PDB file of C-alpha atoms in Angstrom:
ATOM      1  CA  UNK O 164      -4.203   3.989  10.517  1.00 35.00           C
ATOM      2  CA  UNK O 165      -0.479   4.494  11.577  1.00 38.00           C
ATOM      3  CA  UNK O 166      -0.487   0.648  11.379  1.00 35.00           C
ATOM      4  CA  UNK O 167      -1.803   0.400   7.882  1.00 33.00           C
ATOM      5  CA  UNK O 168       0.418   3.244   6.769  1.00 36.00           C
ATOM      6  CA  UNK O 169       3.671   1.434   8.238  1.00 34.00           C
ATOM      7  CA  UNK O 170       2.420  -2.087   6.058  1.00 39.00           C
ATOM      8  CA  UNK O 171       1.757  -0.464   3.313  1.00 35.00           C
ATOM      9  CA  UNK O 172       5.205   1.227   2.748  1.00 40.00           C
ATOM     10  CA  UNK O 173       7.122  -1.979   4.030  1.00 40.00           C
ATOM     11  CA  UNK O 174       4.953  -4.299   1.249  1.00 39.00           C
ATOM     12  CA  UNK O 175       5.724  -1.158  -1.524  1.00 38.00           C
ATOM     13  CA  UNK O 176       9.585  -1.527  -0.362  1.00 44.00           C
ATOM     14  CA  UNK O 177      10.053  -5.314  -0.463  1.00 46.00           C
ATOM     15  CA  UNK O 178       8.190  -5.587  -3.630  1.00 43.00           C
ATOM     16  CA  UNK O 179      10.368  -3.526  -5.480  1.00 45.00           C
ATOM     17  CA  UNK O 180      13.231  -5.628  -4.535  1.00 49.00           C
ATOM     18  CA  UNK O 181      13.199  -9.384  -6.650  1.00 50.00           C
ATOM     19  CA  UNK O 182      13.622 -11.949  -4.083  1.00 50.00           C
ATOM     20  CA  UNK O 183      13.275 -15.360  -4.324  1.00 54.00           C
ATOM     21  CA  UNK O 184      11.050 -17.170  -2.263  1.00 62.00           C
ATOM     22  CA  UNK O 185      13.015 -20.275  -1.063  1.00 79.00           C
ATOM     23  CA  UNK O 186      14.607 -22.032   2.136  1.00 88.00           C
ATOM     24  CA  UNK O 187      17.457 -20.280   2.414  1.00 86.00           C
ATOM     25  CA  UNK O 188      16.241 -17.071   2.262  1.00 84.00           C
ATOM     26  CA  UNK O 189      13.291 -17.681   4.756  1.00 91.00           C
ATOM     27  CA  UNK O 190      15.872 -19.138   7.150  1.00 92.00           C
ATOM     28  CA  UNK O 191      18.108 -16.108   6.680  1.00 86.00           C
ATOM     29  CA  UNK O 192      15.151 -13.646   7.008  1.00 87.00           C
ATOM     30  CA  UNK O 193      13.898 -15.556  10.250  1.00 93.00           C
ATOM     31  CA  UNK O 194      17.207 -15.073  11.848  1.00 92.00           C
ATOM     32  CA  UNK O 195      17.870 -11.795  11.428  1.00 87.00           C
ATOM     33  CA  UNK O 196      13.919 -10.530  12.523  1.00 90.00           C
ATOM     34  CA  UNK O 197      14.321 -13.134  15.426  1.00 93.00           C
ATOM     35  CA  UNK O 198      17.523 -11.563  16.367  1.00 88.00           C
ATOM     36  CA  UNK O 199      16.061  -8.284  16.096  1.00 87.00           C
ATOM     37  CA  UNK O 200      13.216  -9.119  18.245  1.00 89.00           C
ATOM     38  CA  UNK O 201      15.588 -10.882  20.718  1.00 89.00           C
ATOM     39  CA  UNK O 202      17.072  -7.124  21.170  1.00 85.00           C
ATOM     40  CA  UNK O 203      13.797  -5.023  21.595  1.00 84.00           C
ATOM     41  CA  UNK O 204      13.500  -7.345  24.684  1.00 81.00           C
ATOM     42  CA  UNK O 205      17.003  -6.384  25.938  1.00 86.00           C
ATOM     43  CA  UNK O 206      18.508  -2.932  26.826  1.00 85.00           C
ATOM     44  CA  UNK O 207      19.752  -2.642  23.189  1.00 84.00           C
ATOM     45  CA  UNK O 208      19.082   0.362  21.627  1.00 84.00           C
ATOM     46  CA  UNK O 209      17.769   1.281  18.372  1.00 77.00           C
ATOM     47  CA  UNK O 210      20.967   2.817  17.019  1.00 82.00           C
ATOM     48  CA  UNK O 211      22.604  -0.302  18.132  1.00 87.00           C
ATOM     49  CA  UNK O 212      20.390  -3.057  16.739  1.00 82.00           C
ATOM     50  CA  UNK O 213      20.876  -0.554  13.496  1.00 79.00           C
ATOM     51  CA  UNK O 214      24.527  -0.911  13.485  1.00 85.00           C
ATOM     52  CA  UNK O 215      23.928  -4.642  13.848  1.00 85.00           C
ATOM     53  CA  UNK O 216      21.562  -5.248  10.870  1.00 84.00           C
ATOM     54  CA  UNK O 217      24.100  -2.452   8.534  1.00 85.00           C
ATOM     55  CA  UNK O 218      26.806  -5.244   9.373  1.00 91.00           C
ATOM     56  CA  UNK O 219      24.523  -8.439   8.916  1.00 88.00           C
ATOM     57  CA  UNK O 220      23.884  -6.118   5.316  1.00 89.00           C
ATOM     58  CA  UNK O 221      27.489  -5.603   5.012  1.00 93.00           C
ATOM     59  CA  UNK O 222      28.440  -9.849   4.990  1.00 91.00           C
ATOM     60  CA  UNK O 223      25.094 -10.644   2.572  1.00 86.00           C
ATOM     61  CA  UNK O 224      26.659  -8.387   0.343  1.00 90.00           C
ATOM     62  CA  UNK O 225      29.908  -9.608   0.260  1.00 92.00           C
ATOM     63  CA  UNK O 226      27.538 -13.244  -0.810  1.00 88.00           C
ATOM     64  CA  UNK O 227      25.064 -11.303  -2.984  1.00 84.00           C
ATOM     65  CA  UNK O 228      26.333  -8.718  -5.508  1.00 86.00           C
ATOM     66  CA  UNK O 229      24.557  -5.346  -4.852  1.00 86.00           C
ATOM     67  CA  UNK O 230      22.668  -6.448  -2.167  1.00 85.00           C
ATOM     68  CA  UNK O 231      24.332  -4.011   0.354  1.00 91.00           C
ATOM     69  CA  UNK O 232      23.251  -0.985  -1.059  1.00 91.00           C
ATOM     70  CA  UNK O 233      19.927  -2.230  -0.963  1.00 87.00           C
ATOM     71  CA  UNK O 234      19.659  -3.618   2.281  1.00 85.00           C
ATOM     72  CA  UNK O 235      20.883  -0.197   3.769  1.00 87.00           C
ATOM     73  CA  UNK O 236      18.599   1.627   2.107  1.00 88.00           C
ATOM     74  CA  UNK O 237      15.674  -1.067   3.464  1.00 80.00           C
ATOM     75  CA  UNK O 238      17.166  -0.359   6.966  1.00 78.00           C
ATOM     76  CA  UNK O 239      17.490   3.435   6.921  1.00 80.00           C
ATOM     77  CA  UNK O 240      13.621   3.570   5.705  1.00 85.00           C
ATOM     78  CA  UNK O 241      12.240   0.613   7.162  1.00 82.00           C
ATOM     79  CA  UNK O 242      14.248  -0.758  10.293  1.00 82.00           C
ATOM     80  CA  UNK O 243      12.683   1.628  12.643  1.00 82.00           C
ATOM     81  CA  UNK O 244       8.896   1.165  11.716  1.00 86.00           C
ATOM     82  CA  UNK O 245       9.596  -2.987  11.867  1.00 86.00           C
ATOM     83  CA  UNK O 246      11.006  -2.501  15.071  1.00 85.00           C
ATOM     84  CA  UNK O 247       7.781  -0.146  16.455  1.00 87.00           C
ATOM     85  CA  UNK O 248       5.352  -2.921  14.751  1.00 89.00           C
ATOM     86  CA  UNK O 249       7.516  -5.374  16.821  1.00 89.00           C
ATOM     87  CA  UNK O 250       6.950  -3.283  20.426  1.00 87.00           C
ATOM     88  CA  UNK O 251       3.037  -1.390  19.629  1.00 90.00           C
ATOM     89  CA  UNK O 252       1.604  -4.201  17.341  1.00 90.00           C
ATOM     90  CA  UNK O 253       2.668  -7.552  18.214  1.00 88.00           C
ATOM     91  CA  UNK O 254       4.419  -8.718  14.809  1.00 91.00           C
ATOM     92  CA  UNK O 255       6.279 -11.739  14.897  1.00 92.00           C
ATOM     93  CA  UNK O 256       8.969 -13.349  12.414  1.00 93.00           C
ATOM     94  CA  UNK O 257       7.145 -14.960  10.657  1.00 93.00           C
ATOM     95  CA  UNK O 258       4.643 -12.177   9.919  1.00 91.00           C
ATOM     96  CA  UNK O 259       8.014  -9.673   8.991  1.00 89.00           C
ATOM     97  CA  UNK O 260       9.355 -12.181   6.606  1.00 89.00           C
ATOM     98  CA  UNK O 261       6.268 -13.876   4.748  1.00 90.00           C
ATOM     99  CA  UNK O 262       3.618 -11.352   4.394  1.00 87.00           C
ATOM    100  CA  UNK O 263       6.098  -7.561   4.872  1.00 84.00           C
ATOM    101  CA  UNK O 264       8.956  -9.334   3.367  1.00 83.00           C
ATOM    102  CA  UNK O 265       8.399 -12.327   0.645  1.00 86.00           C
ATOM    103  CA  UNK O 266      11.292 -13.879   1.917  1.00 86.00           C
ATOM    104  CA  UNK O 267       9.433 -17.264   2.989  1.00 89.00           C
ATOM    105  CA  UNK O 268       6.823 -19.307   0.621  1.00 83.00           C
TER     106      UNK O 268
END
């Protein structure tokens, strides 16, 4: 149920954001939730791999007006339930950015 719960909200919160479905924003997408699952495997910590993401949010919004405000706001609410379905429930990449996300086609 948990599980559900945590899908739910992340499909509610992407959706609510327009994003374009194209290369580069699959490719940037697949990066950043590789990355991120690259860290759950080290001894990074969560406030760390937050601080990461807040500057990767940072630089797309120096390339994307408003985007930084947005991104935060995604990673203050979301971050920490992406990286618990990466540890308890096996999500991949691809599963973060296609079907949570949008970002790929």
């Amino acid at each position: 149920m948990k599980v559900l719960i945590l899908i739910a909200s992340l499909v509610l919160a992407a959706s609510a954001i327009p994003q374009p479905r194209n290369e580069l924003t699959c490719d940037i997408c697949m990066d950043i939730m590789t990355d991120l699952d690259n860290f759950i495997t080290s001894d990074t910590t969560e406030g760390e791999i937050i601080d990461f993401v807040k500057q990767i949010c940072a630089a797309l919004g120096a390339i994307i007006d408003g985007f930084e405000a947005t991104c935060n706001l995604l990673v203050g609410t979301q971050l920490p339930a992406i990286i618990e379905g990466f540890v308890n429930d096996n999500m991949d990449p691809t599963t973060v950015c296609t079907d949570l996300f949008g970002a790929c086609p």
